[in-house]
CSV table of C-alpha atoms and ligand atoms in Angstrom, one decimal:
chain,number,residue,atom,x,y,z
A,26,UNK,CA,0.1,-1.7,-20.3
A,27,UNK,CA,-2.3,-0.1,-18.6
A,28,UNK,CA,-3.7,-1.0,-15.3
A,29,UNK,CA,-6.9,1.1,-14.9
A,30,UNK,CA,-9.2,2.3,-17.5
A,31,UNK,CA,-12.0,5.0,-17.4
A,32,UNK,CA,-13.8,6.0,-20.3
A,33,UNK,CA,-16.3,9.0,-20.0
A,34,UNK,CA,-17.2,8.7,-16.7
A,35,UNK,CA,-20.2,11.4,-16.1
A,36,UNK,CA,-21.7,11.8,-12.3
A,37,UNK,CA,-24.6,14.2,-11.1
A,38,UNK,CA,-25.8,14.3,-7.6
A,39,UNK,CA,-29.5,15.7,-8.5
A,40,UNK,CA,-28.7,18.7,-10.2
A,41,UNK,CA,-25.1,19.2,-8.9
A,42,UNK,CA,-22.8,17.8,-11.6
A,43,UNK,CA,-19.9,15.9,-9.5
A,44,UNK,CA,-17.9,14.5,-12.8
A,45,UNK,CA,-18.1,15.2,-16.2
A,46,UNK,CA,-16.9,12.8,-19.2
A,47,UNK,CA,-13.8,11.6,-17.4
A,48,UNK,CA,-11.6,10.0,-19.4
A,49,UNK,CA,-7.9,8.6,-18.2
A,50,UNK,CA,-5.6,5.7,-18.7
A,51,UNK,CA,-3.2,4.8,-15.2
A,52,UNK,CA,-0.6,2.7,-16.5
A,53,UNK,CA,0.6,-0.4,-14.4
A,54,UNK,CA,3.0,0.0,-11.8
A,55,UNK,CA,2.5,3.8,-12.1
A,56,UNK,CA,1.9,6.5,-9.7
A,57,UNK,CA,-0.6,8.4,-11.0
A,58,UNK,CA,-1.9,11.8,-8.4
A,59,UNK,CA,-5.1,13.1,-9.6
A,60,UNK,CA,-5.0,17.2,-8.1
A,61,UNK,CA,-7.7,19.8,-7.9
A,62,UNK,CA,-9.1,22.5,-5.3
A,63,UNK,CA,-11.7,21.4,-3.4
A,64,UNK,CA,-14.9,20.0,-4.3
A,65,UNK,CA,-13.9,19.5,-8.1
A,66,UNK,CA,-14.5,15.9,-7.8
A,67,UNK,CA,-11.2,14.1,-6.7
A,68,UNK,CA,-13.1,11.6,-4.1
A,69,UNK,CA,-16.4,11.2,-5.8
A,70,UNK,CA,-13.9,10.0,-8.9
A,71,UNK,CA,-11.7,7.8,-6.4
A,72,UNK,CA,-15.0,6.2,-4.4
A,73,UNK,CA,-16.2,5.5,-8.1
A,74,UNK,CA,-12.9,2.8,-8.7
A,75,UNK,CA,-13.2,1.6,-5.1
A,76,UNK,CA,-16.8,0.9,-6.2
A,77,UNK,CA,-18.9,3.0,-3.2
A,78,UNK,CA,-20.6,5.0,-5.9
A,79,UNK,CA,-21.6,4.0,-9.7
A,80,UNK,CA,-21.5,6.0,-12.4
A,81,UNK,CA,-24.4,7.9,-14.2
A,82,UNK,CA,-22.8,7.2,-17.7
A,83,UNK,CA,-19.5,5.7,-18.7
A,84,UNK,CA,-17.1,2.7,-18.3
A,85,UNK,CA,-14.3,1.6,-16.0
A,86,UNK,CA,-12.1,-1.7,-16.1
A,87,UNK,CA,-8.7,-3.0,-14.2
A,88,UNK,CA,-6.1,-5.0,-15.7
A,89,UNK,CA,-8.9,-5.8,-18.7
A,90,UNK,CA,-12.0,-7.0,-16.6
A,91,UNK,CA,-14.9,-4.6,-16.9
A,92,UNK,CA,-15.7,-3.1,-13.2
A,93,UNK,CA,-18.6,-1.0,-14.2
A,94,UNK,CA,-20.4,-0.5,-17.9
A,95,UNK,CA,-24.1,0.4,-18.7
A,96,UNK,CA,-24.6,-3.8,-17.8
A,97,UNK,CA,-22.3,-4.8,-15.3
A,98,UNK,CA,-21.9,-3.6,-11.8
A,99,UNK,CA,-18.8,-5.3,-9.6
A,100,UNK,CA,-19.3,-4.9,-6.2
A,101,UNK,CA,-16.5,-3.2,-4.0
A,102,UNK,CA,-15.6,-5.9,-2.1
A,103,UNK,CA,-14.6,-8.1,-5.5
A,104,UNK,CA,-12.5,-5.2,-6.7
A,105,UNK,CA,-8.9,-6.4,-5.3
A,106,UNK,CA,-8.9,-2.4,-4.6
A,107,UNK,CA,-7.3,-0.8,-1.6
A,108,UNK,CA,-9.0,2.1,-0.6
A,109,UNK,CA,-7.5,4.3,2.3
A,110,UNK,CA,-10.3,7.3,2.9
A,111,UNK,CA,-9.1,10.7,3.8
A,112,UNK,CA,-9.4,10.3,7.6
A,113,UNK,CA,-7.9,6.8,7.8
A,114,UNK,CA,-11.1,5.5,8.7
A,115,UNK,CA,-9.7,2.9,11.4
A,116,UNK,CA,-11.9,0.8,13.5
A,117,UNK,CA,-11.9,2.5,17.0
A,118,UNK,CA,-12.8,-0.7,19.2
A,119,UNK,CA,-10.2,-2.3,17.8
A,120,UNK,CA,-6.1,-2.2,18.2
A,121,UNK,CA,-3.7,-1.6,15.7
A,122,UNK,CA,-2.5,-5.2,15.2
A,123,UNK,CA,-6.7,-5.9,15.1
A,124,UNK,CA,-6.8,-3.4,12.4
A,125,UNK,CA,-4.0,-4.3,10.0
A,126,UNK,CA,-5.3,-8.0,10.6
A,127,UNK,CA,-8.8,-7.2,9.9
A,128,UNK,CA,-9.4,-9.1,6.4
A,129,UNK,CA,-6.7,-11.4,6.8
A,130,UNK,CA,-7.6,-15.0,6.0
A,131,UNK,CA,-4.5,-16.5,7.3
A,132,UNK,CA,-5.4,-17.3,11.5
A,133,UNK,CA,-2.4,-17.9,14.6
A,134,UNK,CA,1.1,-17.4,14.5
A,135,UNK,CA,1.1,-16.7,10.8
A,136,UNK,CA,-1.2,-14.0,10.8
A,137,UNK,CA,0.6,-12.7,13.9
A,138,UNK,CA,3.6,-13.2,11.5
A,139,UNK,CA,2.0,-11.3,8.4
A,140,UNK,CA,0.8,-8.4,10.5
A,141,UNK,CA,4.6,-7.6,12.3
A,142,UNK,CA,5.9,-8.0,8.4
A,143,UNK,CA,3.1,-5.2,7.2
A,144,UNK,CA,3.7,-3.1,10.4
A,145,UNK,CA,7.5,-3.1,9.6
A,146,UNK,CA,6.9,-2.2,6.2
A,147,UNK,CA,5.1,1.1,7.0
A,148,UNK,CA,7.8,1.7,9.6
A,149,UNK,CA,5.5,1.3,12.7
A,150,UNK,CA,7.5,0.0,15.7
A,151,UNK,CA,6.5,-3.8,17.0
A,152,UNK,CA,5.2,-2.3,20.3
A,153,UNK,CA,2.3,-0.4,18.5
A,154,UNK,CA,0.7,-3.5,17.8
A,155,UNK,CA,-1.9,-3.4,20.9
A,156,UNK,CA,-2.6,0.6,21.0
A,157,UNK,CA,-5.7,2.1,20.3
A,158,UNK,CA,-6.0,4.1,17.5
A,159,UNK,CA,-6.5,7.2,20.0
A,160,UNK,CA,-3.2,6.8,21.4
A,161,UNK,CA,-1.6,7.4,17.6
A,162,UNK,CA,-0.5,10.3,16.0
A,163,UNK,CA,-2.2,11.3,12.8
A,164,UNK,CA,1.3,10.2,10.7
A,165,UNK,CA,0.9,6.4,12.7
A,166,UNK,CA,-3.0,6.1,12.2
A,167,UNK,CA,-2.2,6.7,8.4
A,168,UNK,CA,0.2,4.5,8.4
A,169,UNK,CA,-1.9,1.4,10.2
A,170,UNK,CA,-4.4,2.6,7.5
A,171,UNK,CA,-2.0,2.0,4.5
A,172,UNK,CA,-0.8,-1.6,6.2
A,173,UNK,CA,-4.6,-2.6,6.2
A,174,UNK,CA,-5.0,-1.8,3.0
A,175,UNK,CA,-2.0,-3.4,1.9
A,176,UNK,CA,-2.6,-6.7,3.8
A,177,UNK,CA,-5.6,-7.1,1.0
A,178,UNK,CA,-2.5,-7.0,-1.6
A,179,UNK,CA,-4.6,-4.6,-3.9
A,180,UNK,CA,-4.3,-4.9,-7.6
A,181,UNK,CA,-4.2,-1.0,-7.3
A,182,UNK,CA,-4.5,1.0,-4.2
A,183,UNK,CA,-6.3,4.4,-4.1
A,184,UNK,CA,-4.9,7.4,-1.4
A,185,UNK,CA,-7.5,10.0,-0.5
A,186,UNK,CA,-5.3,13.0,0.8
A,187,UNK,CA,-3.6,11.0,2.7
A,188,UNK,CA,-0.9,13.5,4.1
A,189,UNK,CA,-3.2,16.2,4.5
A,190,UNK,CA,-3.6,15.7,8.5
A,191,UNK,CA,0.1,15.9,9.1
A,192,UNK,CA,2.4,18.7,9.3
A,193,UNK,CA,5.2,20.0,6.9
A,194,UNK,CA,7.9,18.6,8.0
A,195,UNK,CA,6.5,14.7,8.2
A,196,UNK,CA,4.5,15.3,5.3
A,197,UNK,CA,7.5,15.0,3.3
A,198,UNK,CA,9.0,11.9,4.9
A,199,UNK,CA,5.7,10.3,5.0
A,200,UNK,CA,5.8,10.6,1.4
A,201,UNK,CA,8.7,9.7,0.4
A,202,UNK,CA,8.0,6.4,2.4
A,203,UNK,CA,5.1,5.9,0.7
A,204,UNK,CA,6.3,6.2,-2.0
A,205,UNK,CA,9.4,4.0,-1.7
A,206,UNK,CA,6.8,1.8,-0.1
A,207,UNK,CA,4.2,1.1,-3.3
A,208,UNK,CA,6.9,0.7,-6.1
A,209,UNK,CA,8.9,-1.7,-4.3
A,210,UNK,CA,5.8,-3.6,-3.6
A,211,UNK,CA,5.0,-2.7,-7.5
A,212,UNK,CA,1.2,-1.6,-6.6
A,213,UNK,CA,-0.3,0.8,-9.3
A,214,UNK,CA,-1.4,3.7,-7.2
A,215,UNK,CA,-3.7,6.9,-7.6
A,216,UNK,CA,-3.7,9.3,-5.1
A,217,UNK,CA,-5.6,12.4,-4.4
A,218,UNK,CA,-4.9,15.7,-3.2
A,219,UNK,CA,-5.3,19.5,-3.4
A,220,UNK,CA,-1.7,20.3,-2.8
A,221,UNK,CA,-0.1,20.9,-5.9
A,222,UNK,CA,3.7,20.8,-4.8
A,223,UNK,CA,2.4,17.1,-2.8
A,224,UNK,CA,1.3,16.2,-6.5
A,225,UNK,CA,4.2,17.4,-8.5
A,226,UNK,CA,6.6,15.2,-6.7
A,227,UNK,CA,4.8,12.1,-6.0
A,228,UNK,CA,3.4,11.8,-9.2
A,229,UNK,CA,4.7,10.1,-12.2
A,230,UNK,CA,1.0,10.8,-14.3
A,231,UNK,CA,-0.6,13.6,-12.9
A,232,UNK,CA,-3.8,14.8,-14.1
A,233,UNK,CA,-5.9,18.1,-12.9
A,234,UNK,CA,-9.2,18.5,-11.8
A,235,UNK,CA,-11.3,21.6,-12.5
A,236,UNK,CA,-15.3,21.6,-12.0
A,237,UNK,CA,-15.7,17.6,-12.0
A,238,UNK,CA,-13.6,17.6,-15.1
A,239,UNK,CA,-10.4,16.4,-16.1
A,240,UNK,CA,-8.3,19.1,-18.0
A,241,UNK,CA,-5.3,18.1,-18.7
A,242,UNK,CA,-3.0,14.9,-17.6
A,243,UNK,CA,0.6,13.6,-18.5
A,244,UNK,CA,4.3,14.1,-17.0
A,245,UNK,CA,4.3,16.6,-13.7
A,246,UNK,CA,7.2,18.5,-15.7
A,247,UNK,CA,4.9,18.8,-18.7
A,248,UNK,CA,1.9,19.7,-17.2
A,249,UNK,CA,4.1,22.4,-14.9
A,250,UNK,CA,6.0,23.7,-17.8
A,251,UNK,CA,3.3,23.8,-20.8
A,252,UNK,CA,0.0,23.9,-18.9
A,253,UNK,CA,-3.0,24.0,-21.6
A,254,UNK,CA,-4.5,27.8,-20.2
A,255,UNK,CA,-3.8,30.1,-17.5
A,256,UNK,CA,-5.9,28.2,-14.7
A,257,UNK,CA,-3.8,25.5,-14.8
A,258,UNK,CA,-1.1,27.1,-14.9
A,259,UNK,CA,-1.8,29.2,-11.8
A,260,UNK,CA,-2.5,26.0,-9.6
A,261,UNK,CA,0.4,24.1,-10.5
A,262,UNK,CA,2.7,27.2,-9.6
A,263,UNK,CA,3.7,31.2,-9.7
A,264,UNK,CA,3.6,31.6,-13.3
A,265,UNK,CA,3.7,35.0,-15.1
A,266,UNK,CA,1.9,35.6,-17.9
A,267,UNK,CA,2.1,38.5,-20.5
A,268,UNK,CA,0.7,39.3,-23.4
A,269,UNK,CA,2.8,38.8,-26.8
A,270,UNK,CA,3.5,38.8,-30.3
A,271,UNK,CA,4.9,35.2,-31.4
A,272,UNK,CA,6.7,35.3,-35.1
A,273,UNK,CA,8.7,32.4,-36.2
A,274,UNK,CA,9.5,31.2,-32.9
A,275,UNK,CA,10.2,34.3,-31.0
A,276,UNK,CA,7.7,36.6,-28.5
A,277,UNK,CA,8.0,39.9,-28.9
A,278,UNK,CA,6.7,41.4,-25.4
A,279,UNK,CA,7.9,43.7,-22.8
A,280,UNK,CA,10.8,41.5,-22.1
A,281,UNK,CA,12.0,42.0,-25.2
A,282,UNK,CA,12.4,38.8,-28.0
A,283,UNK,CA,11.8,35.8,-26.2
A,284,UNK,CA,12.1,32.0,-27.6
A,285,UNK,CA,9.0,30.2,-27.4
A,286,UNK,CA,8.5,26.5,-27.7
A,287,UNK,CA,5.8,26.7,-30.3
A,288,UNK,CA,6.2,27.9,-33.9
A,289,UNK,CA,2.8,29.0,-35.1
A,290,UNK,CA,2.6,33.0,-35.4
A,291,UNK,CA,0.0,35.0,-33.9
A,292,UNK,CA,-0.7,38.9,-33.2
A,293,UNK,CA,-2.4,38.4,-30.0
A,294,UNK,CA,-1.1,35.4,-27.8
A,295,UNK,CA,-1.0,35.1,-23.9
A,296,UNK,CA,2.7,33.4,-22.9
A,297,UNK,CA,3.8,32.2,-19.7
A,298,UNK,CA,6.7,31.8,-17.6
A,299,UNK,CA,7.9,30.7,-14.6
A,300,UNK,CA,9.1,33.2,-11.9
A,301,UNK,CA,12.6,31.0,-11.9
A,302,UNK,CA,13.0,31.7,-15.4
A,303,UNK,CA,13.5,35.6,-14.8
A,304,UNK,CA,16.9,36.6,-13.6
A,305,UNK,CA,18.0,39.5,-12.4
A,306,UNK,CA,21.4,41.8,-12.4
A,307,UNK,CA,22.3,44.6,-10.9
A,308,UNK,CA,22.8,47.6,-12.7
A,309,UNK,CA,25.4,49.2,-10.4
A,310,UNK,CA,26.4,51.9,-10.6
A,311,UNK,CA,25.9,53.0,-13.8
A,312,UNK,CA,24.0,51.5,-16.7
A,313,UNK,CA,24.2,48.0,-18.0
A,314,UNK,CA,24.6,46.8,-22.0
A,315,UNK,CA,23.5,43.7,-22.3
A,316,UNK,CA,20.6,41.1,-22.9
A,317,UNK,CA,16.8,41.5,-21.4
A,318,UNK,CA,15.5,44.7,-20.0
A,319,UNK,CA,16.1,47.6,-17.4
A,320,UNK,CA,13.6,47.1,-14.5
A,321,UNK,CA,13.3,48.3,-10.6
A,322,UNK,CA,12.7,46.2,-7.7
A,323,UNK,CA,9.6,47.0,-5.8
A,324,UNK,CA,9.5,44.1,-3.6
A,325,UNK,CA,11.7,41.6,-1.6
A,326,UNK,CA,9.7,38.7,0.1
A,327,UNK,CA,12.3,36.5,2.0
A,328,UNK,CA,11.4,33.2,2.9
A,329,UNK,CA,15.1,31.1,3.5
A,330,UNK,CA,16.4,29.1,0.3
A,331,UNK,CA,14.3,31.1,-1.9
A,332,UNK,CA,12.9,35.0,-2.5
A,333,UNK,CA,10.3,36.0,-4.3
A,334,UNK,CA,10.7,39.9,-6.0
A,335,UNK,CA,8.3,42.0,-7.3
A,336,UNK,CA,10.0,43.9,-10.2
A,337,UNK,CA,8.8,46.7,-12.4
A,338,UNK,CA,9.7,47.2,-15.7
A,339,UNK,CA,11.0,50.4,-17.4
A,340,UNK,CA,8.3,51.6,-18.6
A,341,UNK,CA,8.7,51.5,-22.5
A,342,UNK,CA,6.3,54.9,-23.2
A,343,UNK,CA,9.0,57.1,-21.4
A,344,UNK,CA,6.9,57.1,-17.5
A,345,UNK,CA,3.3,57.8,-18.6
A,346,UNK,CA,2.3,54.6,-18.1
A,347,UNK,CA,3.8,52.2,-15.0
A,348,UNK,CA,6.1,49.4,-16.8
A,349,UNK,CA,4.6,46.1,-16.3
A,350,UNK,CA,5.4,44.2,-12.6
A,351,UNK,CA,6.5,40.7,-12.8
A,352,UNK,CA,7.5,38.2,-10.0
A,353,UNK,CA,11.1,36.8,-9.6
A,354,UNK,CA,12.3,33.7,-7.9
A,355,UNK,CA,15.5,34.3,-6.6
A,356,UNK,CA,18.2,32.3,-4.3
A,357,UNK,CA,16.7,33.9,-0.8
A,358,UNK,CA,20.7,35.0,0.2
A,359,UNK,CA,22.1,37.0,-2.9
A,360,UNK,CA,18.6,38.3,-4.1
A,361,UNK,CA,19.0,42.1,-4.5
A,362,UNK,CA,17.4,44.6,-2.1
A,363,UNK,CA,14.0,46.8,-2.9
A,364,UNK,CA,14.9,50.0,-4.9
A,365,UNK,CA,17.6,48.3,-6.9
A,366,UNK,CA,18.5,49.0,-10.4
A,367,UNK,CA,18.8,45.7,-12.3
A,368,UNK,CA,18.5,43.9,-15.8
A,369,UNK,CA,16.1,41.4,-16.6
A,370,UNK,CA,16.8,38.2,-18.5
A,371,UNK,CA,15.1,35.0,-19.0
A,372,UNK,CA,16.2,31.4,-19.1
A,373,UNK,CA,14.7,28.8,-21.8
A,374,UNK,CA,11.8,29.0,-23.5
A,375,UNK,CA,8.5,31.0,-23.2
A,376,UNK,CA,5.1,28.6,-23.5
A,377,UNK,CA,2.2,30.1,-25.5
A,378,UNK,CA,-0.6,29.6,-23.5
A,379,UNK,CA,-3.8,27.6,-25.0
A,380,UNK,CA,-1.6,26.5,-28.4
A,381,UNK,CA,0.0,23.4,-27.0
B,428,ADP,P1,-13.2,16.9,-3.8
B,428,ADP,O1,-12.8,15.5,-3.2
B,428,ADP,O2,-12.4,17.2,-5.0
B,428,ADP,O3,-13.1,17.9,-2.8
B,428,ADP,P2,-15.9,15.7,-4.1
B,428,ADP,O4,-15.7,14.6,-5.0
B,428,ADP,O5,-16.0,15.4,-2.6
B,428,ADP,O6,-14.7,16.8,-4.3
B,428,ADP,O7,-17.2,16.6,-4.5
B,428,ADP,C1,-17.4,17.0,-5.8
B,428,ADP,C2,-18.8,17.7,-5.8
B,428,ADP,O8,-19.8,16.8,-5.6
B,428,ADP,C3,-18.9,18.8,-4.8
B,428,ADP,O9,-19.6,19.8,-5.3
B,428,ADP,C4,-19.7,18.1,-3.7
B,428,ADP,O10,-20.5,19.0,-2.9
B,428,ADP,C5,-20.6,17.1,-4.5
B,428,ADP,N1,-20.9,15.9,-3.7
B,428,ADP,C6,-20.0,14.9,-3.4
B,428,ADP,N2,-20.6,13.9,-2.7
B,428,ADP,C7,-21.9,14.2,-2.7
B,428,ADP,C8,-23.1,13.5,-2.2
B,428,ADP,N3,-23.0,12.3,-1.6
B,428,ADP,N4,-24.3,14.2,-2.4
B,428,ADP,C9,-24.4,15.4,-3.0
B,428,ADP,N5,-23.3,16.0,-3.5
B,428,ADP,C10,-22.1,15.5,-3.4
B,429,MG,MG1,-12.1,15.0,-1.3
């Protein structure tokens, strides 16, 4: 079943379009990250559910009740929504135990009771409870943030970048906590954010944002492995992308005869893959037989568990032209060195771009 419905939602702000027929289904108990660069139209779309703005056009409903049509407006504060904004938004005159308490209805030892329990449950220690929220860390203000929203027990709770403020290495902790956090309590959440590798593991639904449109939603894998066009393929990831011929399943390129997951034929299609689908051998010392193509490396980029080469292909009009360069993700120890000799081959299927 699903949880949250929106149905063509359109939003201008005078002549500046924010969001454009936006359609998407977030099924219960789901954790669905909508992604997009900047300014495409990720809050404006999550302020919209919370119920701070209304839409110009278009419909959106939770577990079956309408929230907004063209006749029916339900204010924010009827939602059952928890909404943590992108700077936390805590109140400053008040502590962290005032805070998490804030809409509470309980009163006296229980509330005291029911605010330790949420504080706990976002892993902040008991004596946090009478800091200021100027004495916190950007990781702990998010976190009182999240309690208070959670104290509300949403029917659906909506993230606004909510990892953004904190650095790598508690970024990923934080998130895994989070996550952990929202399905054990079973809360359907959406959560926002520009940072693609954030989305692609958080996210069970992800859906991309592009110009206050929605262009494409379903599985991270999916989306990272058969993105609709090249765009999307670029922000979810490396990806390269070469021109082919596709006939009865195969690309004929500069790689050579590639399987692609598509079977229509066509003179003229773009295909894409991912830089860890190219492997590399090297050809040493003399010349390799064998599968894929002969190719130089003009580029070593070393960055620990992983390297990224640039290789060049042999260039198949005998060195008028340069052979095409491709990027290679390689394990960061074994990867060979610029100026080798190797053989390219590639690992599963090719995806034809814009035939999916
Ligand atoms: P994102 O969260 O993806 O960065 P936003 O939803 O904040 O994007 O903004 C989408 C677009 O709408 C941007 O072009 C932004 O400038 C514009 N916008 C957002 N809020 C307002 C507003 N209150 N008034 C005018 N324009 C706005
Ligand atoms: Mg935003």
């Amino acid at each position: 079943m699903n949880a949250l419905e929106l149905h063509s939602i359109s939003k201008f702000y005078g002549s500046q379009r924010a969001l454009e027929n936006v359609s998407l289904s977030v099924p219960t108990g789901s954790r669905t990250v909508i992604v997009g660069p900047s300014g495409s139209g990720k809050t404006t779309l999550l302020r919209m559910i919370a119920g701070f703005e209304f839409p110009d056009t278009g419909s959106l409903s939770l577990n079956g009740q309408t929230l907004v049509d063209e006749t029916h407006e339900v204010p924010a504060h009827q939602r059952l929504i928890g909404y943590v904004p992108q700077d936390g938004a805590l109140f400053p005159h008040m502590t962290v135990a005032a805070n998490i308490g804030f809409g509470l209805s309980t009163k006296g030892e229980a509330k005291q009771q029911r605010i330790a329990e949420l504080m706990d449950s976002v892993a902040l220690n008991a004596n946090m409870a009478n800091r200021w929220p100027h004495e916190l860390s950007g990781g702990q203000q998010q976190r009182v943030a999240l309690a208070r929203a959670l104290a509300q027990q949403p029917r659906l709770m909506l993230l606004d970048e909510p990892f953004s403020a904190l650095d790598t290495g508690l970024r990923g902790a934080m998130r895994k906590m989070v996550a952990r956090l929202l399905s054990d309590a079973g809360v359907t959440t959406i959560l926002v954010t520009h940072d693609q590798s954030e989305a692609l593991s958080f996210a069970d639904q992800l859906a991309v944002m592009r110009d206050g449109r929605l262009v494409q939603s379903g599985h991270p894998l999916d989306l990272y492995r058969y993105p609709d066009d090249e765009q999307t393929a670029l922000f979810l990831g490396d990806a390269v992308v070469m021109p082919a011929r596709i006939e009865a399943g195969w690309a004929h390129c500069d790689l050579g005869r590639i399987p692609v997951n598509n079977h229509r034929n066509n003179n003229s299609a773009q295909i894409m893959l991912r830089p860890e689908q190219l492997q590399l051998i090297s050809i040493q010392p003399s010349p390799a037989e064998g599968p894929g193509c002969r190719a130089v490396v003009t580029d070593r980029d070393f960055s620990g568990n992983t390297c990224t080469l640039t290789v060049e292909l042999q260039s198949s009009t005998d060195g008028e032209q340069p052979g095409r360069s491709l990027m290679v993700r390689s394990s960061g120890m074994y990867a060979p060195p610029a100026g080798s000799a190797v053989q390219v081959s590639t690992i599963g299927h090719a995806h034809v771009l814009g035939e999916s």
